[in-house]
Tab-separated table of C-alpha atoms in Angstrom:
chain	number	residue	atom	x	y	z
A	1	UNK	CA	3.844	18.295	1.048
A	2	UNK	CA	7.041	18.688	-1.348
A	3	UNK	CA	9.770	20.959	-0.616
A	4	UNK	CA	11.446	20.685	-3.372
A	5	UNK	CA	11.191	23.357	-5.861
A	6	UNK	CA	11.526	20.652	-8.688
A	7	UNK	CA	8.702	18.148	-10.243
A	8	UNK	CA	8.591	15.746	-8.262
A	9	UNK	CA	7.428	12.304	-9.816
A	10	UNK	CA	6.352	10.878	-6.272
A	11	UNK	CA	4.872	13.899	-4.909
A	12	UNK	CA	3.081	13.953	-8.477
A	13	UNK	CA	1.523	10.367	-7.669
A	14	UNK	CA	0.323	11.190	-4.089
A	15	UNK	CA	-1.682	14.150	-5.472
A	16	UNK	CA	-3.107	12.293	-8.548
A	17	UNK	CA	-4.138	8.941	-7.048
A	18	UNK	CA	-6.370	10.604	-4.348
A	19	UNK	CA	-9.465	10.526	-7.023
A	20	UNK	CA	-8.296	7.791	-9.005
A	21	UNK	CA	-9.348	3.948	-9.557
A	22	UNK	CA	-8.715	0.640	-11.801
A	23	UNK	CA	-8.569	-2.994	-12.538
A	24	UNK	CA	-8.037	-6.909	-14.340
A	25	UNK	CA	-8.147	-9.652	-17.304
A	26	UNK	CA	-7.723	-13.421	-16.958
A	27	UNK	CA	-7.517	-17.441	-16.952
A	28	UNK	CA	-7.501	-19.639	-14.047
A	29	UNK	CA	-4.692	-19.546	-11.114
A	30	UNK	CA	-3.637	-23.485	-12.316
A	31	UNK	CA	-3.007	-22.179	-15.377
A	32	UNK	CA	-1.408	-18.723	-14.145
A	33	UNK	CA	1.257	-20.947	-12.298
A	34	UNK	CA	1.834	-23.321	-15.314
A	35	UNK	CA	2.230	-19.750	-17.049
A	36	UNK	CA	4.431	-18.008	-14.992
A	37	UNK	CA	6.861	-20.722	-15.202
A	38	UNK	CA	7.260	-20.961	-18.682
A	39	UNK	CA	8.710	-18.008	-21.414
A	40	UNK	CA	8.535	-14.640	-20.006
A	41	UNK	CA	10.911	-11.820	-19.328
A	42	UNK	CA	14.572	-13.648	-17.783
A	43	UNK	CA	14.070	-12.027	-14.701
A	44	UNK	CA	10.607	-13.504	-14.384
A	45	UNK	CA	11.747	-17.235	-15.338
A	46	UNK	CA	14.499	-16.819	-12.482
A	47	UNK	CA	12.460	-15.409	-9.678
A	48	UNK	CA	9.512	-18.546	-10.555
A	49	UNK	CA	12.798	-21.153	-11.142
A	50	UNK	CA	14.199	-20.028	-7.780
A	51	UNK	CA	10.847	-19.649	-5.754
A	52	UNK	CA	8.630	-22.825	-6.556
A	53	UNK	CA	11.790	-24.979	-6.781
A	54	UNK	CA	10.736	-25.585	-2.850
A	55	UNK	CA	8.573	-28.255	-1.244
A	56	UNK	CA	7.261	-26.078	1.350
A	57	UNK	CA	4.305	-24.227	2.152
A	58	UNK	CA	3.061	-21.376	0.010
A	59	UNK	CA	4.883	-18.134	1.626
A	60	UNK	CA	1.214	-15.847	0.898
A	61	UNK	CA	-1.576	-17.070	3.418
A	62	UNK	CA	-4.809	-18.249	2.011
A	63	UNK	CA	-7.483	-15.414	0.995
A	64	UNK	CA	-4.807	-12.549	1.862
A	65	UNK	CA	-4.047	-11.555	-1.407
A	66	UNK	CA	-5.716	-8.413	-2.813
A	67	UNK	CA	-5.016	-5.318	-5.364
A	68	UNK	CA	-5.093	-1.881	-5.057
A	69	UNK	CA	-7.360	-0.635	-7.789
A	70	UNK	CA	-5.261	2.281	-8.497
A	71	UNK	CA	-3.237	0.277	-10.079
A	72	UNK	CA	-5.708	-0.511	-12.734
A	73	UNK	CA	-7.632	2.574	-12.715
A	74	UNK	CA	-7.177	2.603	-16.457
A	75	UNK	CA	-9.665	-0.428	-16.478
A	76	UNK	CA	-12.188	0.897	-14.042
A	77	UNK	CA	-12.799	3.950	-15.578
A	78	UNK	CA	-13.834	2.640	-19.187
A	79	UNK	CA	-15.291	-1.231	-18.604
A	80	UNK	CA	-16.512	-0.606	-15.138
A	81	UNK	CA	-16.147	-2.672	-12.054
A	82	UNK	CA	-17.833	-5.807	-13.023
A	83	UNK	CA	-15.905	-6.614	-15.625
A	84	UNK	CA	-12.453	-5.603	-13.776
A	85	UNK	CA	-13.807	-8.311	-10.820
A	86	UNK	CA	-14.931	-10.829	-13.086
A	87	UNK	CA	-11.106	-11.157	-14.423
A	88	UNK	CA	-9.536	-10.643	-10.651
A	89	UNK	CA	-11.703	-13.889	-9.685
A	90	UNK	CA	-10.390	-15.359	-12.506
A	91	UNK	CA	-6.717	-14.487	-11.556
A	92	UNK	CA	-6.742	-15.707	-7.849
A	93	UNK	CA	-7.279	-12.647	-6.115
A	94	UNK	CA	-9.250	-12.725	-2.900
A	95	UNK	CA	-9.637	-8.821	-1.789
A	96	UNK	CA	-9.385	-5.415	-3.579
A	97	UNK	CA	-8.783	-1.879	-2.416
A	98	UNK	CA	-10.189	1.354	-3.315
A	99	UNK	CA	-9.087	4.648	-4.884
A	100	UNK	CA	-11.891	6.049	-5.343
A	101	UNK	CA	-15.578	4.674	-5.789
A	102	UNK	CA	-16.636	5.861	-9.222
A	103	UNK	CA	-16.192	4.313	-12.435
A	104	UNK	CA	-15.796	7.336	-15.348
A	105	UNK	CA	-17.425	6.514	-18.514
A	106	UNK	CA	-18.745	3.536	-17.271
A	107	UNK	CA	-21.351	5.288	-15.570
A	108	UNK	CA	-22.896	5.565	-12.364
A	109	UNK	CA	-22.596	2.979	-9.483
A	110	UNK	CA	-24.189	3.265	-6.203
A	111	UNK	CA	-21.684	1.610	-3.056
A	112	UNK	CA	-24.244	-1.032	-2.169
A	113	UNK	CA	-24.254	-2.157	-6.164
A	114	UNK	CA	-20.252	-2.102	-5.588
A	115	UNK	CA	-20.246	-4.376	-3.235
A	116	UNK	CA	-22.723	-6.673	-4.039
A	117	UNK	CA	-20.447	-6.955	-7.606
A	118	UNK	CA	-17.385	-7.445	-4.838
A	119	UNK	CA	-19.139	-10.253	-3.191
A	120	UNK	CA	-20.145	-12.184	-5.973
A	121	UNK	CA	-16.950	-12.276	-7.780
A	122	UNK	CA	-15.439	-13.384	-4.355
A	123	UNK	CA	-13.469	-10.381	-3.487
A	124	UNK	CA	-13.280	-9.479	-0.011
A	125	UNK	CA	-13.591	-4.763	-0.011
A	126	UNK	CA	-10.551	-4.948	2.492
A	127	UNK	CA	-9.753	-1.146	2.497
A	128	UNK	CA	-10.085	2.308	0.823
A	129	UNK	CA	-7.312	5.118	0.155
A	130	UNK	CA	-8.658	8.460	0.452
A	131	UNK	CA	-7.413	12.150	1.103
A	132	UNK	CA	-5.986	13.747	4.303
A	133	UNK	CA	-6.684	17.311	4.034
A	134	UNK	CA	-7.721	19.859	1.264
A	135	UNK	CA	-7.965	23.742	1.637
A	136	UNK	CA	-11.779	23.022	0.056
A	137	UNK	CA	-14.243	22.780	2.631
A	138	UNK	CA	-16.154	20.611	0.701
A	139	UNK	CA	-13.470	18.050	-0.012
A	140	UNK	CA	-13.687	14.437	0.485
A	141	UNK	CA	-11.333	14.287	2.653
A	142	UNK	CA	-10.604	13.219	6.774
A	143	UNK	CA	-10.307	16.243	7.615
A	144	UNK	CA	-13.398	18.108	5.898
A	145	UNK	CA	-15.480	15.377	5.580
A	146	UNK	CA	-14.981	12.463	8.227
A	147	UNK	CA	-18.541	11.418	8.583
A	148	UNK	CA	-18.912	11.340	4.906
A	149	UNK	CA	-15.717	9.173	4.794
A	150	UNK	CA	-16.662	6.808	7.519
A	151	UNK	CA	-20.740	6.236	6.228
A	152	UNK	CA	-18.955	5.545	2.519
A	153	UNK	CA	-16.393	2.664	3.929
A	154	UNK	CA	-18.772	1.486	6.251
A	155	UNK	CA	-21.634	0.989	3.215
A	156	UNK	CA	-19.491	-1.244	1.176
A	157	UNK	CA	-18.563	-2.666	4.474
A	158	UNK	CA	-14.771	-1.870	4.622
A	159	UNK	CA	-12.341	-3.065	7.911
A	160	UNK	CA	-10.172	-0.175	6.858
A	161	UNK	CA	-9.688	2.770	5.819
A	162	UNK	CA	-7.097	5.113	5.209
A	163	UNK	CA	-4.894	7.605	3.520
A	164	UNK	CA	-1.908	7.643	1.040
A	165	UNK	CA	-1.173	11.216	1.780
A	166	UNK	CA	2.195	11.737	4.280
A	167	UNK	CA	1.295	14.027	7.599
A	168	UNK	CA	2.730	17.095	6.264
A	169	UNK	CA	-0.139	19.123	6.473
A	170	UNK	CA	1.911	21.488	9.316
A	171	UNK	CA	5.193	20.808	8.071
A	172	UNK	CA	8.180	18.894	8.687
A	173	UNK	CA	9.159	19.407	12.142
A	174	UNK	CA	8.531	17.455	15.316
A	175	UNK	CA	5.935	19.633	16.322
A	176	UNK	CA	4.029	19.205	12.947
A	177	UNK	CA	4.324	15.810	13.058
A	178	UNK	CA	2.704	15.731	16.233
A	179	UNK	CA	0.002	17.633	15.389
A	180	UNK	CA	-0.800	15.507	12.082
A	181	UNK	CA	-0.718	12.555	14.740
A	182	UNK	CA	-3.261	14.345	17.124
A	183	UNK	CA	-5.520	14.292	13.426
A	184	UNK	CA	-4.467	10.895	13.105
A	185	UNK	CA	-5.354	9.691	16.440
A	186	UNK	CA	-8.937	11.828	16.147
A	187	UNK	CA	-10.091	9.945	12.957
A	188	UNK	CA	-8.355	6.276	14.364
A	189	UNK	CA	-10.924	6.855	17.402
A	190	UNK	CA	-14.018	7.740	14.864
A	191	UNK	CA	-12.985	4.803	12.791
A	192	UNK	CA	-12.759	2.223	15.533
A	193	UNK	CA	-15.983	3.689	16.888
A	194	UNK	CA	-18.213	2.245	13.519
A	195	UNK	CA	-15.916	-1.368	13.769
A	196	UNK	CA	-13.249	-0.165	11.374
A	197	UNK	CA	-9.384	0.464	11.844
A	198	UNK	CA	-7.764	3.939	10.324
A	199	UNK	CA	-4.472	3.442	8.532
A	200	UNK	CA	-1.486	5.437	6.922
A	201	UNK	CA	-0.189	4.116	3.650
A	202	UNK	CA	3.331	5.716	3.384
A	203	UNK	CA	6.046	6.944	0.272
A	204	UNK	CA	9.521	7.526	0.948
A	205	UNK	CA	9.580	11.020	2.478
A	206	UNK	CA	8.123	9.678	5.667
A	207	UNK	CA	11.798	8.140	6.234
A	208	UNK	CA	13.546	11.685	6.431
A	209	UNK	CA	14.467	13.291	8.773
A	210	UNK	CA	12.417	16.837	10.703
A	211	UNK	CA	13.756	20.041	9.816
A	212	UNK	CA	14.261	21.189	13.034
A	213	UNK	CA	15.512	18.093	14.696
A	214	UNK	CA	18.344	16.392	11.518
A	215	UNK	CA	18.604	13.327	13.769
A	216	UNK	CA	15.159	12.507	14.302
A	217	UNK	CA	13.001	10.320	11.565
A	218	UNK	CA	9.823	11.706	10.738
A	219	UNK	CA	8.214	8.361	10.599
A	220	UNK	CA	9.401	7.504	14.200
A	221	UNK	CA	7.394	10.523	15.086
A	222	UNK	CA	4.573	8.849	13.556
A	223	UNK	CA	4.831	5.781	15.351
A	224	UNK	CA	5.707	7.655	18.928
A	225	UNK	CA	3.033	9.916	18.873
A	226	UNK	CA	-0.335	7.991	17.376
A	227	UNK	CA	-1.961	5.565	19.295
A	228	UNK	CA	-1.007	1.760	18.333
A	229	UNK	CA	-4.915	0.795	19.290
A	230	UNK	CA	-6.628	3.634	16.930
A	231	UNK	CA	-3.783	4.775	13.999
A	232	UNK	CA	-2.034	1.379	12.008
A	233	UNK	CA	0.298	1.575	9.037
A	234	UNK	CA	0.042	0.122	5.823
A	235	UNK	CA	3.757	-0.216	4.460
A	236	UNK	CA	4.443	0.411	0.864
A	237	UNK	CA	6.993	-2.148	1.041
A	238	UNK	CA	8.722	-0.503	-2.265
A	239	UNK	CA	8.143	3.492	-1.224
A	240	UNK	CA	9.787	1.738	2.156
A	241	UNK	CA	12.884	0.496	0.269
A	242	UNK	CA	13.412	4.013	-1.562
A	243	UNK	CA	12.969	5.464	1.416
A	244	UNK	CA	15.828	3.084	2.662
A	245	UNK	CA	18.089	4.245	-0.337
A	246	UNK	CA	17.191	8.200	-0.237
A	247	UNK	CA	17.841	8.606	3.487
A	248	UNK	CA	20.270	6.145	4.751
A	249	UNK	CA	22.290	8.970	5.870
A	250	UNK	CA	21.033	12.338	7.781
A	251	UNK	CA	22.139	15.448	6.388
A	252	UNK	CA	25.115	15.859	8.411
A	253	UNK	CA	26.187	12.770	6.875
A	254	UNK	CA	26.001	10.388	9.868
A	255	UNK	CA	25.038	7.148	9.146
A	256	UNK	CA	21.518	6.296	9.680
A	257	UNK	CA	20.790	3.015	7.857
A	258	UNK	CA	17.679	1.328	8.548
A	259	UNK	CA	15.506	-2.198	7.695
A	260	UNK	CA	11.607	-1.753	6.284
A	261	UNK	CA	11.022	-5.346	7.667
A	262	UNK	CA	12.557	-4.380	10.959
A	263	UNK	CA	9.634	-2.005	11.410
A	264	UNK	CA	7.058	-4.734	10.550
A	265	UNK	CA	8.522	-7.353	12.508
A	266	UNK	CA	8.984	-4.931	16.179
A	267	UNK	CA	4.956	-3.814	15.940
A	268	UNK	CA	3.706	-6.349	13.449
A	269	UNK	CA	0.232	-5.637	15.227
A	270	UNK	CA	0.179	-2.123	13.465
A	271	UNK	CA	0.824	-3.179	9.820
A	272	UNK	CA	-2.254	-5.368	8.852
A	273	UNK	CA	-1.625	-4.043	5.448
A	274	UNK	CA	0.809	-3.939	2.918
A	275	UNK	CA	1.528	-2.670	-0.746
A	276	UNK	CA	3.481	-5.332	-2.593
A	277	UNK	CA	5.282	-3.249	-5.140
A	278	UNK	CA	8.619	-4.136	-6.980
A	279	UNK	CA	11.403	-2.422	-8.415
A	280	UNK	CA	14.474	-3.307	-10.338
A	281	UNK	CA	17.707	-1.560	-8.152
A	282	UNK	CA	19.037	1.542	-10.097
A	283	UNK	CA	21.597	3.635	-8.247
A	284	UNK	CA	21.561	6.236	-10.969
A	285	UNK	CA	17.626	6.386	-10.550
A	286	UNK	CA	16.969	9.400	-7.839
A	287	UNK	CA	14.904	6.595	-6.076
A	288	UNK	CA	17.408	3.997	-6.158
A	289	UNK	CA	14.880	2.109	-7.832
A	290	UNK	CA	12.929	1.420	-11.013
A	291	UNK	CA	9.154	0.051	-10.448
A	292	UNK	CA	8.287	-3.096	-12.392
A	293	UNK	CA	5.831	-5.540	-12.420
A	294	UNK	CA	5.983	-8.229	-9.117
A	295	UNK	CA	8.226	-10.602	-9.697
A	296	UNK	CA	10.837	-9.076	-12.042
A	297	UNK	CA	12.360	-6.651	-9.714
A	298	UNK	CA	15.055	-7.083	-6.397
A	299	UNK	CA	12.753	-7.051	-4.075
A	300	UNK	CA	12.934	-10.591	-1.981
A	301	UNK	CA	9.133	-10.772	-1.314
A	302	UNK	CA	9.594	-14.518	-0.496
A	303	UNK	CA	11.737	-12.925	2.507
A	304	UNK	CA	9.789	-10.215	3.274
A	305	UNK	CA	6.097	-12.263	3.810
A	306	UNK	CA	7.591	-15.132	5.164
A	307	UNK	CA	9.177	-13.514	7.850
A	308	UNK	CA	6.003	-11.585	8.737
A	309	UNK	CA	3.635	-14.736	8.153
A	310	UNK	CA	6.299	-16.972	10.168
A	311	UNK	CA	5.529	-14.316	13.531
A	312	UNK	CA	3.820	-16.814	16.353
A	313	UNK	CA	-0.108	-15.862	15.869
A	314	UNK	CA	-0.001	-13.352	12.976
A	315	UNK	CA	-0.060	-15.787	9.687
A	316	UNK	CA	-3.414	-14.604	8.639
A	317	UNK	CA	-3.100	-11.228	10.463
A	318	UNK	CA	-2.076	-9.620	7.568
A	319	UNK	CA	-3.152	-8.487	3.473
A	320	UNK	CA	-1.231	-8.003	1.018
A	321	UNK	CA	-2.350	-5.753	-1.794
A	322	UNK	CA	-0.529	-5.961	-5.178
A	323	UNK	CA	-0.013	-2.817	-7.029
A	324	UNK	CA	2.156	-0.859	-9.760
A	325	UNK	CA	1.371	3.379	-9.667
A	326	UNK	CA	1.922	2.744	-13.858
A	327	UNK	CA	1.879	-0.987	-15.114
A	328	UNK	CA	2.357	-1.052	-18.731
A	329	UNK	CA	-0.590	-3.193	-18.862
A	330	UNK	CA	-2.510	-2.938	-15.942
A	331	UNK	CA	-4.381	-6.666	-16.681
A	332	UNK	CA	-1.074	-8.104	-17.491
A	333	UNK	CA	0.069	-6.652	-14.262
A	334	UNK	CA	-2.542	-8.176	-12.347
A	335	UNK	CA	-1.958	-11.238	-13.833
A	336	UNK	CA	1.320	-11.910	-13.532
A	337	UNK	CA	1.479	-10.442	-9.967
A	338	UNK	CA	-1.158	-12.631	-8.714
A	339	UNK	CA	1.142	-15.489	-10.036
A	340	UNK	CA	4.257	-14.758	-8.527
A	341	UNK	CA	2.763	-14.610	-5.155
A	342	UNK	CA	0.791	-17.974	-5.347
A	343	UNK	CA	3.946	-19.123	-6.314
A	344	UNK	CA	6.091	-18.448	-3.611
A	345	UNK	CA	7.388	-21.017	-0.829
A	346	UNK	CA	8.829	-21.226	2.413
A	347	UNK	CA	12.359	-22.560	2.073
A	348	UNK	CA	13.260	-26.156	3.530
């Protein structure tokens, strides 16, 4: 966890979005493109002018875009699911992910209703973030409550399932680190054991560096010490950039730059998941960046999928989940993400 003695807005967001859902609002995708071209904000009429000016191929593979429902959590937990679903369908989306599986003062909702309302608005229940640890016995969590955890994802008929929290739970050492990956690699085997694949969804802090060891990157621990057949990685490609800007240099001040996409593109096998997240670059910002809606931030997505969809045998290997932690309107999020992407092409 933190170890900062300051509020920390990202360590705020990894604690609150453990029990924590959303969702939608629409027209159809035709007339989301024809939107999404016309007035908006300038730095959404440049990315669409720039990125559908093309001839080629759509850059996002058929049926591989989804949301994280965090993102509209807002929606889930006052109109309920079905109506959240009935305007994803609506705006192209092909698979959600959880945050949780209640829906507040919508009332009560058993998993098979879930997804049976999943499956008939076409959305494919492609994974499901939920917590690491908790000092309550009783939590849902991997580590209190695995079998829980695994019947739950395996009723609404998940392929994945994960957590958002970082492997601090001993610390920040190597050592630690290698103990959170022996936890790792325990629920990775118990996950692949009922047909589904355990995954780490990451924030910046997994790009600094162990406490005892300056030179070493915590999240090359990670990598080193789970097993690539039992524990994969869901990037956050934005949490990746920050994490790019915050710790480009260890704190001896050597050098230490590295590339998010580099990591995708030398193991592509372990990332069959990804947050598509934007952010507008702001030095002054202690994350280097400000999160906006997809589409009007500095994040070259049409780069970043196309080089991962352009890998020899891995085009539909891959799903990528829109999402914003705190859209100003989480339908108009959804929207206008879901519009970007479809428009996006492979250069000539």
């Amino acid at each position: 966890m933190s170890r900062r003695s300051q509020p920390d807005p990202e360590l705020t967001h990894r604690l609150t979005r453990r029990g924590m859902l959303g969702v939608a609002a629409g027209a159809t995708a035709a007339a989301l493109l024809g939107a999404a071209a016309g007035p908006a904000t300038a730095s959404t009429t440049g990315a669409t002018a720039t990125t559908t000016a093309g001839r080629g191929r759509p850059v996002l593979p058929p049926g591989r875009l989804g949301i994280q429902l965090y993102s509209l959590r807002d929606k889930v937990s006052t109109l309920g699911f079905a109506p959240v679903f009935a305007e994803l369908e609506k705006y192209g989306y092909d698979e959600v992910e959880f945050a949780g599986y209640t829906q507040g003062s919508a009332g009560p909702i058993t998993l098979a209703r879930l997804r049976r309302l999943a499956r008939d608005h076409g959305l494919n229940p492609i994974g499901s973030h939920v917590g690491y640890y908790s000092s309550d016995p009783n939590a849902y969590t991997f580590a209190t409550n695995l079998t829980k955890v695994l019947d739950d994802a395996q009723a609404l008929g998940l392929k994945h399932i994960g957590t958002a929290a970082g492997p601090f739970r001993y610390g920040s050492t190597v050592d630690a680190w290698k103990r959170a990956a022996e936890d790792f690699n325990t629920y990775g085997a118990a996950a692949k054991a009922r047909g589904m694949k355990f995954y780490q969804h990451n924030h910046s802090e997994e790009f600094s560096f162990a406490t005892d060891n300056p030179r070493v990157r915590l999240y090359d621990v990670l990598l080193a010490e789970t097993d690539p057949d039992l524990v994969f990685l869901e990037m956050d490609i934005f949490w990746a950039y920050v994490g790019q800007f915050r710790f480009s240099t260890r704190p001896d001040g050597t050098p230490a730059p590295f590339e998010p996409l580099d990591y995708v593109l030398r193991r592509p096998h372990r990332y069959p998941l990804f947050h598509v997240k934007d952010g507008v670059s702001d030095p002054d910002n202690q994350f280097g960046y400000r999160m906006v809606d997809v589409g009007d931030g500095d994040i070259d997505y049409q780069r970043f999928i196309s080089a991962v969809t352009r890998l020899r045998g891995h085009r539909f290997a891959h799903h990528w989940q829109a999402e914003h932690d705190n859209p100003a309107e989480s339908f108009t999020f959804a929207r206008r993400s879901s519009a970007h992407l479809h428009s996006l092409r492979e250069k000539c």
